[in-house]
XYZ file of N, CA and C in Angstrom:
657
model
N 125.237 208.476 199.662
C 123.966 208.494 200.372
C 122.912 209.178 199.514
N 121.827 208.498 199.158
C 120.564 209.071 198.800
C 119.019 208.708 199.624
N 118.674 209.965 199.703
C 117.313 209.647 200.369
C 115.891 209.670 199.824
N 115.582 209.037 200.003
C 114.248 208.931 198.887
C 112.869 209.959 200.026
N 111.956 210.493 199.271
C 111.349 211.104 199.733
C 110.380 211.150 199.510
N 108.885 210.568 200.357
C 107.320 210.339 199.936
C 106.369 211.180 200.022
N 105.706 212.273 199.418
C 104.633 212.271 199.136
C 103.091 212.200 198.863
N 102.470 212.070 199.504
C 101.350 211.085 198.863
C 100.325 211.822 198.166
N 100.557 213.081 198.398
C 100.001 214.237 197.601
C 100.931 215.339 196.998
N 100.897 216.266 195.961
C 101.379 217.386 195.521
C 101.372 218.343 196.281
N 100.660 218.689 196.605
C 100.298 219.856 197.789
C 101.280 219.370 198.851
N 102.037 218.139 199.497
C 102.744 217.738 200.625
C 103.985 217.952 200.071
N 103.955 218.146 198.995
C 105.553 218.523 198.385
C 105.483 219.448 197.603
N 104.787 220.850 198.089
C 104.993 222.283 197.798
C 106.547 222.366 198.114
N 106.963 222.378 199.443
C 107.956 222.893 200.321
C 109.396 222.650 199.953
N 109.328 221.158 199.228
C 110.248 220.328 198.473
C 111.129 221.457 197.210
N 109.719 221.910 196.325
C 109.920 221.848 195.082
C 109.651 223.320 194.764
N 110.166 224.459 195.785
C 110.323 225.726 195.855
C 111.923 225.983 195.004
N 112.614 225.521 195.672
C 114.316 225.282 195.061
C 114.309 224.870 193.759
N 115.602 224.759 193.474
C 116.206 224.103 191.875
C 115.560 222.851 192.026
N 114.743 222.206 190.826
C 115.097 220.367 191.087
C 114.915 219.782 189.139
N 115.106 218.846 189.182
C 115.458 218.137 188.186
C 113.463 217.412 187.920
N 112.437 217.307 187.091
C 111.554 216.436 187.407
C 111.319 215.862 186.129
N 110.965 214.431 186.617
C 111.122 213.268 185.568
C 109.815 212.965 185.427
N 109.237 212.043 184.121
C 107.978 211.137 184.544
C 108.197 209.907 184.721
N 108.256 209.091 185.266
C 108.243 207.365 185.385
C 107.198 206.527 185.891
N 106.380 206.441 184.371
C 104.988 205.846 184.067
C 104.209 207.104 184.667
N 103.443 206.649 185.543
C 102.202 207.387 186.087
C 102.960 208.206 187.440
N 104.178 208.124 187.502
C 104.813 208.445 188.689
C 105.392 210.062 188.465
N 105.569 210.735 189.027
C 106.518 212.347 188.817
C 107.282 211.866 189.839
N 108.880 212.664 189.883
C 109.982 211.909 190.506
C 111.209 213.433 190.124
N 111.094 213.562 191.578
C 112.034 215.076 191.567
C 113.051 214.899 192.175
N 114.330 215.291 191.031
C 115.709 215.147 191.902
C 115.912 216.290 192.200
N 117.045 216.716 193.855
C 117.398 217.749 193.969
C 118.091 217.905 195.229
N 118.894 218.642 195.783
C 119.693 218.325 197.317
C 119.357 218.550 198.736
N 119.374 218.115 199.601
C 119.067 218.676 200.451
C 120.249 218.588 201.615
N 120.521 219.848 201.480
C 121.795 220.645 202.053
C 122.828 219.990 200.470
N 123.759 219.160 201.355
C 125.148 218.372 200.407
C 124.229 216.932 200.248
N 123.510 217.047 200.432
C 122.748 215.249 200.155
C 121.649 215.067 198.714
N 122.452 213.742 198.334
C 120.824 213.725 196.562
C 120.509 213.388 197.551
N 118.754 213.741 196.793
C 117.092 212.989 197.401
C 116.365 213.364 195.716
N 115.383 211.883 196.286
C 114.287 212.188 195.120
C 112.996 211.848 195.742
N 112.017 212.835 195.359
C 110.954 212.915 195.778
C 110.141 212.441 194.477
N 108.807 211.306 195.487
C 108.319 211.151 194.271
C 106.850 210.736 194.842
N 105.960 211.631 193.467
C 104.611 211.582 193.631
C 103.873 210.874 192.816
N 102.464 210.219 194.060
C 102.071 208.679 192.756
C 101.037 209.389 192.289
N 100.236 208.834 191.481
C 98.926 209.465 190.598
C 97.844 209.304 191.290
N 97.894 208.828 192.509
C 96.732 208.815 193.517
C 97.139 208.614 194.758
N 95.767 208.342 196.240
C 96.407 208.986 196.891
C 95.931 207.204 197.252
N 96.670 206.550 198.732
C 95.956 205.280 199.284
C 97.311 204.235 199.341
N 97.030 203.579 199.994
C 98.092 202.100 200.461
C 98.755 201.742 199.484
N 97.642 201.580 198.458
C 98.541 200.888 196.880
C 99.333 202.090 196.327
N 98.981 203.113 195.982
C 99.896 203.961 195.123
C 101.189 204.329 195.944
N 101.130 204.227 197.417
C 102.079 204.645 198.445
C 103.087 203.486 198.595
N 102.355 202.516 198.295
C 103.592 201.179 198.202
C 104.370 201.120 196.831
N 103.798 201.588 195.589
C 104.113 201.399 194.664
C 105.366 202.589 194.373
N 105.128 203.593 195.347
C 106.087 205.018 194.894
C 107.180 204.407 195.321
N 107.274 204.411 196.664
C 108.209 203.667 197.713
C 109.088 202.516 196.904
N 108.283 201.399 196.624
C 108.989 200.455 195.830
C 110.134 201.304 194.872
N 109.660 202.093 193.875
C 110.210 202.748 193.177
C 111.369 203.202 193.466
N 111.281 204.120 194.617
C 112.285 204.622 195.098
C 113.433 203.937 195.369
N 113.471 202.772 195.882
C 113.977 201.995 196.373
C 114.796 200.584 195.116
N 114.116 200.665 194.202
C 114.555 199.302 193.422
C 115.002 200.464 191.869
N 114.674 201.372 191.687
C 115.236 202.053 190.536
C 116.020 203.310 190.981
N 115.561 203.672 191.828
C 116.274 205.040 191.890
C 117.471 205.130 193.161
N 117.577 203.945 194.055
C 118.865 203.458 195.217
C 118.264 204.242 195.925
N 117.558 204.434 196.682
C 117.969 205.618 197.701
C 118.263 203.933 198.942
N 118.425 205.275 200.352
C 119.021 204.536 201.365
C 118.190 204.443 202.373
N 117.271 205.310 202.374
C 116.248 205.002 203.321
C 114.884 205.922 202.588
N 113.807 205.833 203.022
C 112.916 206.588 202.849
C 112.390 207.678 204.125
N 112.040 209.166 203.466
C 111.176 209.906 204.814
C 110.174 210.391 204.176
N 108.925 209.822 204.639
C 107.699 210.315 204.149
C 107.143 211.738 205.315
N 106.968 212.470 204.405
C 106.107 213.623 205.424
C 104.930 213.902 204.876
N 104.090 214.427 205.281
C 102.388 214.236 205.375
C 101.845 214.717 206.216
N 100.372 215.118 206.044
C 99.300 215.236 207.002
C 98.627 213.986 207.000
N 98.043 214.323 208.504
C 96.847 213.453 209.461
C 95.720 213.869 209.787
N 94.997 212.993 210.321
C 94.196 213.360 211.299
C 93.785 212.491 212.255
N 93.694 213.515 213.696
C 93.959 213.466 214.795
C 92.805 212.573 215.497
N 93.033 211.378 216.070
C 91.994 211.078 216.794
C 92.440 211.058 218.222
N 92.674 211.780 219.086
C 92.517 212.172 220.416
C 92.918 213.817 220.249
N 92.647 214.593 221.439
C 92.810 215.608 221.496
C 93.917 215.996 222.292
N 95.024 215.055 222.533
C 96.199 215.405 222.764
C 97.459 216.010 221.772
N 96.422 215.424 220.190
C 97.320 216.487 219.243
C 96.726 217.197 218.593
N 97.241 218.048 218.252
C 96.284 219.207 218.177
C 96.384 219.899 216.522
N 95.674 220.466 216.045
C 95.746 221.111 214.414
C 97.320 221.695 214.590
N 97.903 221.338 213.358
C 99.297 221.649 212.865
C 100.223 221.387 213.696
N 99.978 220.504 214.756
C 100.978 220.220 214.945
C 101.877 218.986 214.882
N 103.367 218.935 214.627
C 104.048 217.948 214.126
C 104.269 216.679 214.989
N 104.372 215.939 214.074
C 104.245 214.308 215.435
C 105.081 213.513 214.469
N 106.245 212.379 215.411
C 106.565 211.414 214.749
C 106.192 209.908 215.052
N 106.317 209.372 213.683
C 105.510 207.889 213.788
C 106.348 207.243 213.974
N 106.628 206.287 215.506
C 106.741 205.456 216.125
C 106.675 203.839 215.567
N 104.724 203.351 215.236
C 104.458 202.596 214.673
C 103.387 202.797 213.611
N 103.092 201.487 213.448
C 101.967 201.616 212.011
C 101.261 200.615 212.763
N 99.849 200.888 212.985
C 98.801 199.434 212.651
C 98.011 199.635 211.524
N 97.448 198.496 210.493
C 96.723 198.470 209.364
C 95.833 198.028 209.592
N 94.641 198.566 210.393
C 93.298 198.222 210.636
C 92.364 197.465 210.135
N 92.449 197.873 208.805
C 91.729 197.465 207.418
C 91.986 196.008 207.469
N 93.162 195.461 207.705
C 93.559 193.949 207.355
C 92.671 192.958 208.333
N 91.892 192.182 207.897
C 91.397 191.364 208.360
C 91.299 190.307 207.671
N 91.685 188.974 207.771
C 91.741 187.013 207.554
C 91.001 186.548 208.545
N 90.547 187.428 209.537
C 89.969 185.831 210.506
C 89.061 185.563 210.424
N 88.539 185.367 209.109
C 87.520 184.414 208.658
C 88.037 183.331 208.169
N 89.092 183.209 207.862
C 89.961 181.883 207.407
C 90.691 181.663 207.957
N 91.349 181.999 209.293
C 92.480 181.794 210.431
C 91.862 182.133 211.153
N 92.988 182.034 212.156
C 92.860 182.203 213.981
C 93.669 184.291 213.938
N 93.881 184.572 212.899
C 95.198 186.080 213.372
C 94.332 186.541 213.637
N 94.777 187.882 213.884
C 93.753 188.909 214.603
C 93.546 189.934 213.916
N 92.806 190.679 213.777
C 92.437 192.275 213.011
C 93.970 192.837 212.927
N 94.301 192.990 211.802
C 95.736 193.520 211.430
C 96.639 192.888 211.446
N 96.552 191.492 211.219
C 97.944 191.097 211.854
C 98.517 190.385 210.251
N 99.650 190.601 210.283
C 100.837 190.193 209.090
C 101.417 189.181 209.717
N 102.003 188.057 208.842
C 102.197 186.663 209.054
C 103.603 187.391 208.892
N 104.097 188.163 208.442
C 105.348 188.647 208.222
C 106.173 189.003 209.460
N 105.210 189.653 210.222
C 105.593 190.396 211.457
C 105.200 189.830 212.701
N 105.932 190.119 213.612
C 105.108 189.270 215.227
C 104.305 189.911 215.839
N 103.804 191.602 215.270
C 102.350 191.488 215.812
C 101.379 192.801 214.814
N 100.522 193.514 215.413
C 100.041 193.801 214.241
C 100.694 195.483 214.384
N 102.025 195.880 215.799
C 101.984 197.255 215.199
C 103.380 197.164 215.375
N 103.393 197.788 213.689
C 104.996 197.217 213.012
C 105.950 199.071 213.333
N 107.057 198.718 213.554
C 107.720 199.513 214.251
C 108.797 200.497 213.163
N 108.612 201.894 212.946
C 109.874 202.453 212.360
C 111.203 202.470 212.831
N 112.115 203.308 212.023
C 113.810 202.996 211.640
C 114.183 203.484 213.311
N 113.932 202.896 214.460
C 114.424 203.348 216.088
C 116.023 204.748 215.424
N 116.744 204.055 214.422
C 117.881 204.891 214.399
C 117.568 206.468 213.443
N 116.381 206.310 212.591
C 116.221 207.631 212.323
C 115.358 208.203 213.161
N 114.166 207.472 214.130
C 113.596 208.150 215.009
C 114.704 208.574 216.195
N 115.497 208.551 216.658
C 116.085 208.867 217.549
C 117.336 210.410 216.836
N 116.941 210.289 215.897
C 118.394 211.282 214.918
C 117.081 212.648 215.187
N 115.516 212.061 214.875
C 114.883 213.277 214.426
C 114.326 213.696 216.121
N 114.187 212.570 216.738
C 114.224 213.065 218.066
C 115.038 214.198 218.854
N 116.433 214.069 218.431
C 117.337 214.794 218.541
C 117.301 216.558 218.303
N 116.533 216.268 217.545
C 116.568 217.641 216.830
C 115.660 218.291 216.931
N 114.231 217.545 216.877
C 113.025 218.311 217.818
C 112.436 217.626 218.573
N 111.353 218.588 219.126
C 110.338 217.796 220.388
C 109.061 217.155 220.334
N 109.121 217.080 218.999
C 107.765 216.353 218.574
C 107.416 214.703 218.844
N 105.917 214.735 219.374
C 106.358 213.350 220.217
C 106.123 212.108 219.279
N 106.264 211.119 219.764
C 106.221 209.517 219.286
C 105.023 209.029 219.057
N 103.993 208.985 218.235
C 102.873 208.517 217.863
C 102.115 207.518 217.347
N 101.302 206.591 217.202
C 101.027 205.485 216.919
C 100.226 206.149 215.683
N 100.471 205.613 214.489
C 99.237 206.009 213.227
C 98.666 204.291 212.814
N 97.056 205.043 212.993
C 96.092 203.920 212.616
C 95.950 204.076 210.527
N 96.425 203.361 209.954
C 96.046 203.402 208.718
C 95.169 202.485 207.638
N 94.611 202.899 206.962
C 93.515 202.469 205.891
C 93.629 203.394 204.864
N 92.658 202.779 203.706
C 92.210 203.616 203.122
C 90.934 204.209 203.193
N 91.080 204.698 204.349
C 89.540 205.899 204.421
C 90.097 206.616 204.990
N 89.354 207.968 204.685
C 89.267 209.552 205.342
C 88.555 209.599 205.932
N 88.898 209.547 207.481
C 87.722 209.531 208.411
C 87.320 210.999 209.239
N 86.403 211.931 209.110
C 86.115 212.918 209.577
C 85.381 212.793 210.898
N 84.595 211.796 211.183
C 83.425 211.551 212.227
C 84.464 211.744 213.131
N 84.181 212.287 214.446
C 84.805 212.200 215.730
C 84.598 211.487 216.719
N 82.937 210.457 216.330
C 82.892 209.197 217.017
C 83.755 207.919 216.151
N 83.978 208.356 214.812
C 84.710 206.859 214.831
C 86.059 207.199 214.952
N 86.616 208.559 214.854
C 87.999 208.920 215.312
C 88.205 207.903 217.052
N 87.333 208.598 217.737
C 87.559 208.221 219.092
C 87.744 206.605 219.310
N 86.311 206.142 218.552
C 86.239 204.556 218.262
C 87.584 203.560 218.122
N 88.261 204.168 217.081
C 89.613 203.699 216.265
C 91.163 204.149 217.640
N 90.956 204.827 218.075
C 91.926 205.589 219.034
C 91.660 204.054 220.034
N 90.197 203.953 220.387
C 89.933 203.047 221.697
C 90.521 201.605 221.229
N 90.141 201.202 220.078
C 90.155 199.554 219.296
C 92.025 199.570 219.027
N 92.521 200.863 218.624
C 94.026 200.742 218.189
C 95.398 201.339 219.160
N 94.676 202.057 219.851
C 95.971 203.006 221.117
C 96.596 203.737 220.113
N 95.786 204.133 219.072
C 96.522 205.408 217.923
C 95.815 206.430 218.057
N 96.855 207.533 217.822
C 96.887 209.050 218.165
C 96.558 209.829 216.444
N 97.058 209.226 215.558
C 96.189 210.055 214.702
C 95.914 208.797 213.126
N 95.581 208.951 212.775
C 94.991 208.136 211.059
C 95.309 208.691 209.777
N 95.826 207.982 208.639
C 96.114 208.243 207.616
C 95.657 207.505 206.314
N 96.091 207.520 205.228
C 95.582 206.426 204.323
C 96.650 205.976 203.078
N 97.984 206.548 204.230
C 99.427 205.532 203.388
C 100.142 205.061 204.357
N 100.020 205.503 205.403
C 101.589 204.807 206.249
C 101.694 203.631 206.459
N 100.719 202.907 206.418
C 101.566 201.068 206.281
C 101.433 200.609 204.736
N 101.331 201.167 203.896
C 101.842 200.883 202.413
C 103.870 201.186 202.260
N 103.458 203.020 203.186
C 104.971 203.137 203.253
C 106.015 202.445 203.581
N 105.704 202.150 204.995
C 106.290 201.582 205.738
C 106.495 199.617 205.778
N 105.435 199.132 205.435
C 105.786 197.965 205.102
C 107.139 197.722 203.620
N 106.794 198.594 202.855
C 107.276 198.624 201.821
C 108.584 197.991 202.225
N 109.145 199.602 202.947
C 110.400 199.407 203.345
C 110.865 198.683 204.595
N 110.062 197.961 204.977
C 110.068 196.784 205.934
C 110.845 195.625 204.963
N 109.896 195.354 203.937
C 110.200 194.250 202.893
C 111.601 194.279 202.227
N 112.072 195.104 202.217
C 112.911 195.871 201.118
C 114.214 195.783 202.374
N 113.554 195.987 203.848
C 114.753 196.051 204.552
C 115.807 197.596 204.652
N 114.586 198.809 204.071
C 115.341 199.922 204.032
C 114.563 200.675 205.408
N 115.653 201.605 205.960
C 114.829 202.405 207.325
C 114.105 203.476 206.465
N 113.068 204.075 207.335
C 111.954 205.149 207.090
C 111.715 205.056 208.199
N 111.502 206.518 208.025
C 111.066 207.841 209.164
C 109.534 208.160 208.207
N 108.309 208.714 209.892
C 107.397 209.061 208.702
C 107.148 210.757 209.895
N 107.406 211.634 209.053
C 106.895 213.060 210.640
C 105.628 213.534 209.706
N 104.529 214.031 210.323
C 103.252 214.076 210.092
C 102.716 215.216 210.911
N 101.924 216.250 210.397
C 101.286 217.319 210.545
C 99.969 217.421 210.429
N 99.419 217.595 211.429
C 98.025 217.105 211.846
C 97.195 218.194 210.930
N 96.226 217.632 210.282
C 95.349 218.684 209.486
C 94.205 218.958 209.409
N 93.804 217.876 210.213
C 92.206 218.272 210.965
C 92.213 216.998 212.354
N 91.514 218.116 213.842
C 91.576 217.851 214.697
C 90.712 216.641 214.966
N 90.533 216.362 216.210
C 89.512 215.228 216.586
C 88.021 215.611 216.276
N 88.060 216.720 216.417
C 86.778 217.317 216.380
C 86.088 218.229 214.561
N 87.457 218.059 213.828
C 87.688 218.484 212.406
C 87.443 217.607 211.776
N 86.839 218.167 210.461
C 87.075 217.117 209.384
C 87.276 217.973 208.194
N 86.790 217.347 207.082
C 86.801 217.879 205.514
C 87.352 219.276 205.604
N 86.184 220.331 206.212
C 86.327 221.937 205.611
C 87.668 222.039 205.963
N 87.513 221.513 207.860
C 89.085 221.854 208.608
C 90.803 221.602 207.801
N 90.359 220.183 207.231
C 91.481 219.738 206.455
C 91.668 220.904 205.311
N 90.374 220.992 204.632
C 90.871 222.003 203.426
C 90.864 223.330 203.519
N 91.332 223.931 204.922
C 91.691 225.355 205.434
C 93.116 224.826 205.524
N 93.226 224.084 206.385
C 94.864 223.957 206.869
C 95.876 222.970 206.221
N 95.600 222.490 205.404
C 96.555 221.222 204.764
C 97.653 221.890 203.932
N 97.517 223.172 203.212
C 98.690 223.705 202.865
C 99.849 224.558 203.846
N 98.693 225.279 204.942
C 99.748 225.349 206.196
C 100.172 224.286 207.037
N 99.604 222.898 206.880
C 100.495 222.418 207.551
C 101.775 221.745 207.214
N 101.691 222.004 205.442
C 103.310 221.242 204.922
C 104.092 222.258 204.834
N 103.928 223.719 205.436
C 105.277 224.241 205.015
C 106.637 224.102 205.400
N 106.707 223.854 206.571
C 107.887 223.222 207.114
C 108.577 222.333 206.756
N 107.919 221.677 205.987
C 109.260 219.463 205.690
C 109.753 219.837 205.098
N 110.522 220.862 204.649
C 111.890 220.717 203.576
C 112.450 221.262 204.805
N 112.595 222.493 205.215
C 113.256 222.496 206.451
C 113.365 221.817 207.347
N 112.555 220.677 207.595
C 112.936 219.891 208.382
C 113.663 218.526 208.182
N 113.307 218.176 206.533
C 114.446 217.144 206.136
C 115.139 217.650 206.057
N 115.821 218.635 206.032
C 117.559 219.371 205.781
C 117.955 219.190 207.040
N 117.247 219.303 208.124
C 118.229 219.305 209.444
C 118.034 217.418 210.036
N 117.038 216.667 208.974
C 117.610 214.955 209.618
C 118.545 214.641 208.455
């Protein structure tokens, strides 16, 4: 068993890379081996942050380095005020907002010809393992590549998607390993509120990754 482990920033894998680890370069990629508990994992960080570099790590993980599933951990931000700064949430589904064809079809805002609709669903068997273990709830993440601070288009995006917080990798991640046919888990730590943006994020984004190594050791 190996688990591959995402990234999408350095700072999200402080917590990782406190311990012993092994770190490689592969191309533009950094790629850290090391255990967690009796288990390999490799963590690996892309040279930027967004859908493409998050699909491209993932791929990686997955076609050179075997792992068996992927768990991405990360910060968000929150568009309703049912979650709140730092606290942990797991992703349920993904919608990709950004995707739009229906100027040349009939699909709808987000929708993948791949999938039967536009909000594509994580590993039910690792969400239910991490369920197990804590109480953090089930969340819908709206993703793109934008950083959205406004709290009218937070709210906006919450109303148009039934998502609880926004990012600008989880359906790079997660399709990835859709394609690939590997499970991923994504748990996410809110880093600026509905009502937060920029400063908020860059007060709390290093307190909110301290926890994911302790918490991949116990999924």
């Amino acid at each position: 068993m190996k688990i591959g482990i995402f990234t999408a920033m350095q700072k999200e894998a402080t917590s990782f890379l406190q311990g012993a680890y092994t770190k490689t370069t592969d191309g533009a990629f950094e790629v850290y081996s090391f255990k967690l508990g009796s288990v390999d994992a490799v963590l690996c960080c892309p040279p930027s942050v967004g859908e493409i570099a998050a699909a491209a790590a993932c791929q990686l993980l997955i076609t050179k380095y075997g792992v068996d599933c992927i768990l991405n951990f990360g910060v968000v931000g929150a568009l309703t005020s049912d979650v709140a700064l730092t606290d942990y949430v797991l992703v349920g589904d993904v919608v990709h907002y950004d995707m739009d064809t229906s100027q040349i079809d009939d699909w709808p805002k987000a929708y993948y010809a791949y999938f039967d609709g536009i909000f594509i669903a994580c590993s039910e068997k690792l969400l239910g393992k991490a369920k197990a273990i804590t109480n953090y709830p089930i969340v819908r993440c709206a993703s793109a590549d934008k950083f959205i601070s406004d709290a009218t288009q937070k709210s906006q995006l919450n109303t148009e998607c039934g998502a609880d917080i926004c990012d600008m990798e989880s359906a790079g991640i997660l399709f990835t390993c859709k394609f690939n046919n590997v499970p991923c888990l994504m748990v996410k730590c809110i880093s600026d509120s509905l009502f937060g943006g920029k400063e908020e994020y860059k007060v709390t984004v290093l307190r909110a990754t301290k926890g994911f190594f302790d918490l991949a050791c116990k999924i």
